[in-house]
PDB file of C-alpha atoms in Angstrom:
ATOM      1  CA  MET A   7       0.029   0.005   0.032  1.00 55.00           C
ATOM      2  CA  ALA A   8       1.274   3.445  -0.897  1.00 64.00           C
ATOM      3  CA  ARG A   9       1.721   5.997   1.842  1.00 79.00           C
ATOM      4  CA  LEU A  10      -0.390   9.156   1.977  1.00 88.00           C
ATOM      5  CA  GLY A  11       1.074  12.531   1.871  1.00 90.00           C
ATOM      6  CA  GLU A  12      -0.285  15.465   4.021  1.00 91.00           C
ATOM      7  CA  LEU A  13      -2.634  16.785   1.250  1.00 93.00           C
ATOM      8  CA  GLU A  14      -3.629  13.246   0.227  1.00 95.00           C
ATOM      9  CA  ARG A  15      -4.572  12.441   3.843  1.00 94.00           C
ATOM     10  CA  SER A  16      -6.600  15.666   4.030  1.00 93.00           C
ATOM     11  CA  VAL A  17      -8.553  14.695   0.861  1.00 95.00           C
ATOM     12  CA  MET A  18      -9.152  11.239   2.163  1.00 96.00           C
ATOM     13  CA  ASP A  19     -10.483  12.726   5.434  1.00 95.00           C
ATOM     14  CA  VAL A  20     -13.026  14.630   3.443  1.00 95.00           C
ATOM     15  CA  LEU A  21     -14.036  11.575   1.455  1.00 97.00           C
ATOM     16  CA  TRP A  22     -14.205   9.361   4.581  1.00 96.00           C
ATOM     17  CA  SER A  23     -16.429  11.922   6.338  1.00 95.00           C
ATOM     18  CA  SER A  24     -18.779  12.158   3.393  1.00 93.00           C
ATOM     19  CA  ASP A  25     -22.005  10.230   3.112  1.00 88.00           C
ATOM     20  CA  GLY A  26     -21.659   9.712  -0.623  1.00 91.00           C
ATOM     21  CA  TRP A  27     -19.856  10.643  -3.842  1.00 95.00           C
ATOM     22  CA  LEU A  28     -18.257  14.161  -4.118  1.00 95.00           C
ATOM     23  CA  THR A  29     -17.113  16.146  -7.079  1.00 93.00           C
ATOM     24  CA  ALA A  30     -13.563  17.615  -7.018  1.00 93.00           C
ATOM     25  CA  ARG A  31     -15.151  21.069  -6.398  1.00 91.00           C
ATOM     26  CA  GLU A  32     -17.075  19.687  -3.358  1.00 93.00           C
ATOM     27  CA  VAL A  33     -13.911  18.115  -2.004  1.00 94.00           C
ATOM     28  CA  ALA A  34     -12.010  21.451  -2.507  1.00 92.00           C
ATOM     29  CA  ALA A  35     -14.773  23.382  -0.672  1.00 91.00           C
ATOM     30  CA  ARG A  36     -14.688  21.006   2.266  1.00 92.00           C
ATOM     31  CA  LEU A  37     -10.887  21.039   2.618  1.00 91.00           C
ATOM     32  CA  ASP A  38      -9.767  22.913   5.684  1.00 77.00           C
ATOM     33  CA  HIS A  39      -6.293  24.183   4.742  1.00 72.00           C
ATOM     34  CA  GLU A  40      -4.233  27.223   5.689  1.00 64.00           C
ATOM     35  CA  ARG A  41      -3.786  28.051   2.089  1.00 71.00           C
ATOM     36  CA  ASP A  42      -6.297  28.114  -0.737  1.00 81.00           C
ATOM     37  CA  LEU A  43      -5.968  25.186  -3.028  1.00 86.00           C
ATOM     38  CA  ALA A  44      -6.693  25.480  -6.689  1.00 88.00           C
ATOM     39  CA  TYR A  45      -9.490  23.207  -8.062  1.00 89.00           C
ATOM     40  CA  THR A  46      -6.820  21.681 -10.360  1.00 92.00           C
ATOM     41  CA  THR A  47      -4.556  20.772  -7.499  1.00 93.00           C
ATOM     42  CA  VAL A  48      -7.435  18.966  -5.761  1.00 94.00           C
ATOM     43  CA  LEU A  49      -8.322  17.163  -9.088  1.00 95.00           C
ATOM     44  CA  THR A  50      -4.696  16.108  -9.465  1.00 95.00           C
ATOM     45  CA  VAL A  51      -4.641  14.719  -5.903  1.00 96.00           C
ATOM     46  CA  LEU A  52      -7.919  12.804  -6.486  1.00 96.00           C
ATOM     47  CA  GLU A  53      -6.473  11.289  -9.677  1.00 95.00           C
ATOM     48  CA  ARG A  54      -3.336  10.249  -7.865  1.00 95.00           C
ATOM     49  CA  LEU A  55      -5.317   8.728  -5.053  1.00 96.00           C
ATOM     50  CA  GLU A  56      -7.397   6.777  -7.603  1.00 96.00           C
ATOM     51  CA  ARG A  57      -4.151   5.415  -9.227  1.00 94.00           C
ATOM     52  CA  LYS A  58      -2.960   4.338  -5.760  1.00 94.00           C
ATOM     53  CA  GLY A  59      -6.313   2.512  -5.153  1.00 94.00           C
ATOM     54  CA  PHE A  60      -7.560   4.755  -2.328  1.00 96.00           C
ATOM     55  CA  VAL A  61     -10.378   6.388  -4.348  1.00 96.00           C
ATOM     56  CA  ARG A  62     -13.025   5.341  -6.763  1.00 96.00           C
ATOM     57  CA  ARG A  63     -14.334   7.551  -9.552  1.00 95.00           C
ATOM     58  CA  GLN A  64     -17.615   7.642 -11.453  1.00 93.00           C
ATOM     59  CA  ARG A  65     -18.899   9.725 -14.209  1.00 89.00           C
ATOM     60  CA  ALA A  66     -21.760  12.016 -13.200  1.00 80.00           C
ATOM     61  CA  ALA A  67     -22.996  14.298 -16.061  1.00 82.00           C
ATOM     62  CA  ARG A  68     -20.081  16.492 -16.978  1.00 83.00           C
ATOM     63  CA  ALA A  69     -17.949  15.924 -13.863  1.00 85.00           C
ATOM     64  CA  HIS A  70     -16.539  13.019 -12.122  1.00 93.00           C
ATOM     65  CA  ARG A  71     -17.542  12.073  -8.606  1.00 95.00           C
ATOM     66  CA  TYR A  72     -15.179  10.477  -6.122  1.00 96.00           C
ATOM     67  CA  ALA A  73     -15.538   8.320  -2.954  1.00 96.00           C
ATOM     68  CA  ALA A  74     -13.124   6.448  -0.759  1.00 96.00           C
ATOM     69  CA  ALA A  75     -12.482   2.885  -2.036  1.00 95.00           C
ATOM     70  CA  ASP A  76     -12.374   1.500   1.473  1.00 94.00           C
ATOM     71  CA  SER A  77     -13.081   2.622   5.105  1.00 93.00           C
ATOM     72  CA  ARG A  78     -10.556   4.523   7.196  1.00 93.00           C
ATOM     73  CA  GLU A  79     -10.343   1.538   9.486  1.00 93.00           C
ATOM     74  CA  ALA A  80      -9.474  -0.831   6.623  1.00 93.00           C
ATOM     75  CA  VAL A  81      -6.691   1.430   5.383  1.00 92.00           C
ATOM     76  CA  VAL A  82      -5.238   1.787   8.921  1.00 91.00           C
ATOM     77  CA  ALA A  83      -5.380  -1.995   9.426  1.00 91.00           C
ATOM     78  CA  GLU A  84      -3.557  -2.549   6.144  1.00 91.00           C
ATOM     79  CA  ALA A  85      -0.990   0.092   7.019  1.00 89.00           C
ATOM     80  CA  MET A  86      -0.353  -1.710  10.405  1.00 90.00           C
ATOM     81  CA  MET A  87       0.064  -5.059   8.575  1.00 91.00           C
ATOM     82  CA  GLU A  88       2.481  -3.430   6.243  1.00 90.00           C
ATOM     83  CA  ALA A  89       4.467  -1.888   9.049  1.00 90.00           C
ATOM     84  CA  LEU A  90       4.492  -5.225  10.889  1.00 91.00           C
ATOM     85  CA  GLY A  91       5.804  -6.847   7.767  1.00 91.00           C
ATOM     86  CA  THR A  92       8.951  -4.666   7.859  1.00 92.00           C
ATOM     87  CA  ALA A  93       9.984  -5.860  11.423  1.00 92.00           C
ATOM     88  CA  ASP A  94      12.737  -8.395  11.712  1.00 93.00           C
ATOM     89  CA  ASP A  95      11.028  -9.911  14.729  1.00 93.00           C
ATOM     90  CA  ARG A  96       7.304  -9.721  14.269  1.00 91.00           C
ATOM     91  CA  GLY A  97       6.652 -11.220  17.698  1.00 91.00           C
ATOM     92  CA  SER A  98       8.638  -8.560  19.545  1.00 93.00           C
ATOM     93  CA  ALA A  99       6.906  -5.783  17.443  1.00 92.00           C
ATOM     94  CA  LEU A 100       3.504  -7.230  18.389  1.00 91.00           C
ATOM     95  CA  VAL A 101       4.498  -7.390  22.072  1.00 91.00           C
ATOM     96  CA  ARG A 102       5.604  -3.779  22.016  1.00 92.00           C
ATOM     97  CA  PHE A 103       2.374  -2.733  20.255  1.00 91.00           C
ATOM     98  CA  VAL A 104       0.148  -4.592  22.644  1.00 89.00           C
ATOM     99  CA  GLY A 105       2.131  -2.980  25.571  1.00 91.00           C
ATOM    100  CA  SER A 106       1.372   0.511  24.217  1.00 94.00           C
ATOM    101  CA  VAL A 107      -2.440   0.178  23.839  1.00 91.00           C
ATOM    102  CA  SER A 108      -5.048   1.183  26.357  1.00 93.00           C
ATOM    103  CA  ALA A 109      -6.800  -1.401  28.595  1.00 92.00           C
ATOM    104  CA  GLU A 110      -9.970  -0.943  26.454  1.00 93.00           C
ATOM    105  CA  GLU A 111      -8.012  -1.621  23.194  1.00 92.00           C
ATOM    106  CA  ALA A 112      -6.253  -4.573  24.789  1.00 90.00           C
ATOM    107  CA  GLU A 113      -9.739  -6.019  25.737  1.00 89.00           C
ATOM    108  CA  ILE A 114     -10.854  -5.577  22.065  1.00 89.00           C
ATOM    109  CA  LEU A 115      -7.695  -7.387  20.878  1.00 88.00           C
ATOM    110  CA  ARG A 116      -8.180 -10.181  23.452  1.00 88.00           C
ATOM    111  CA  ARG A 117     -11.861 -10.640  22.320  1.00 87.00           C
ATOM    112  CA  ALA A 118     -10.795 -10.666  18.653  1.00 86.00           C
ATOM    113  CA  LEU A 119      -8.288 -13.323  19.226  1.00 86.00           C
ATOM    114  CA  GLU A 120     -10.695 -15.520  21.140  1.00 86.00           C
ATOM    115  CA  ALA A 121     -13.695 -15.136  18.733  1.00 80.00           C
ATOM    116  CA  ASP A 122     -14.832 -14.098  15.332  1.00 65.00           C
ATOM    117  CA  PRO A 123     -13.157 -10.768  14.732  1.00 58.00           C
ATOM    118  CA  LEU A 124     -16.247  -9.311  13.213  1.00 63.00           C
ATOM    119  CA  SER A 125     -18.185  -9.854  16.441  1.00 61.00           C
ATOM    120  CA  VAL A 126     -15.812  -7.506  18.356  1.00 56.00           C
ATOM    121  CA  VAL A 127     -15.741  -4.531  15.981  1.00 61.00           C
ATOM    122  CA  PRO A 128     -16.792  -1.451  17.955  1.00 60.00           C
ATOM    123  CA  PRO A 129     -20.205  -0.151  16.909  1.00 56.00           C
ATOM    124  CA  THR A 130     -18.863   3.042  15.243  1.00 55.00           C
ATOM    125  CA  ALA A 131     -16.428   1.082  12.988  1.00 50.00           C
ATOM    126  CA  GLU A 132     -16.991  -0.964   9.836  1.00 49.00           C
ATOM    127  CA  PRO A 133     -15.501  -4.485   9.660  1.00 46.00           C
ATOM    128  CA  ILE A 134     -12.519  -4.564   7.289  1.00 44.00           C
ATOM    129  CA  GLY A 135     -13.458  -4.962   3.664  1.00 45.00           C
ATOM    130  CA  THR A 136     -17.188  -4.142   4.161  1.00 44.00           C
ATOM    131  CA  SER A 137     -17.201  -0.485   3.244  1.00 45.00           C
ATOM    132  CA  PRO A 138     -20.482   0.113   1.516  1.00 46.00           C
ATOM    133  CA  THR A 139     -20.730   1.792  -1.803  1.00 46.00           C
ATOM    134  CA  PRO A 140     -21.430   5.430  -1.199  1.00 48.00           C
ATOM    135  CA  GLY A 141     -25.035   6.266  -2.087  1.00 44.00           C
ATOM    136  CA  ALA A 142     -26.213   2.588  -2.104  1.00 43.00           C
ATOM    137  CA  ALA A 143     -27.820   2.793   1.306  1.00 41.00           C
ATOM    138  CA  GLU A 144     -29.905   5.770   0.154  1.00 39.00           C
ATOM    139  CA  GLY A 145     -31.102   3.837  -2.840  1.00 40.00           C
ATOM    140  CA  ARG A 146     -29.381   6.028  -5.393  1.00 38.00           C
ATOM    141  CA  ASP A 147     -28.098   4.695  -8.605  1.00 41.00           C
ATOM    142  CA  VAL A 148     -24.364   4.726  -7.906  1.00 41.00           C
ATOM    143  CA  GLY A 149     -23.340   3.669 -11.393  1.00 43.00           C
ATOM    144  CA  SER A 150     -20.047   2.050 -12.121  1.00 39.00           C
ATOM    145  CA  THR A 151     -16.559   2.968 -11.227  1.00 43.00           C
ATOM    146  CA  THR A 152     -13.854   3.733 -13.695  1.00 42.00           C
ATOM    147  CA  PRO A 153     -11.545   0.699 -14.011  1.00 40.00           C
ATOM    148  CA  LYS A 154      -8.040   1.109 -12.689  1.00 37.00           C
TER     149      LYS A 154
END
């Protein structure tokens, strides 16, 4: 998985907080940055995120609309697994990680190891790989995504 730069992460935050598909102009309007970003800059970042697999794109009238390809939690979990894969001693890395989490997080990990992981996902999170298609829950025609 490719890493996200500061601006890419800000764009993803906008998409993750959205209830559906957004145009590049809508993303640009929602970005909270110290400097004003040109629409073309936001469009370039969205296209780069699509190439990296973080964003899906669909044609909507004359503009494209964008949505996160997966949930924030799924991206974080994948990044954690990627980081763990770089350790010479995965066991030691896991022990250090577990030693740094809160008691509540440790309990979630304990339950996940003892049971079906999907049964211990906190109510505010989506299970990995189950990110719904934006707009589908509202019954809107979400169309198809552009192939990568």
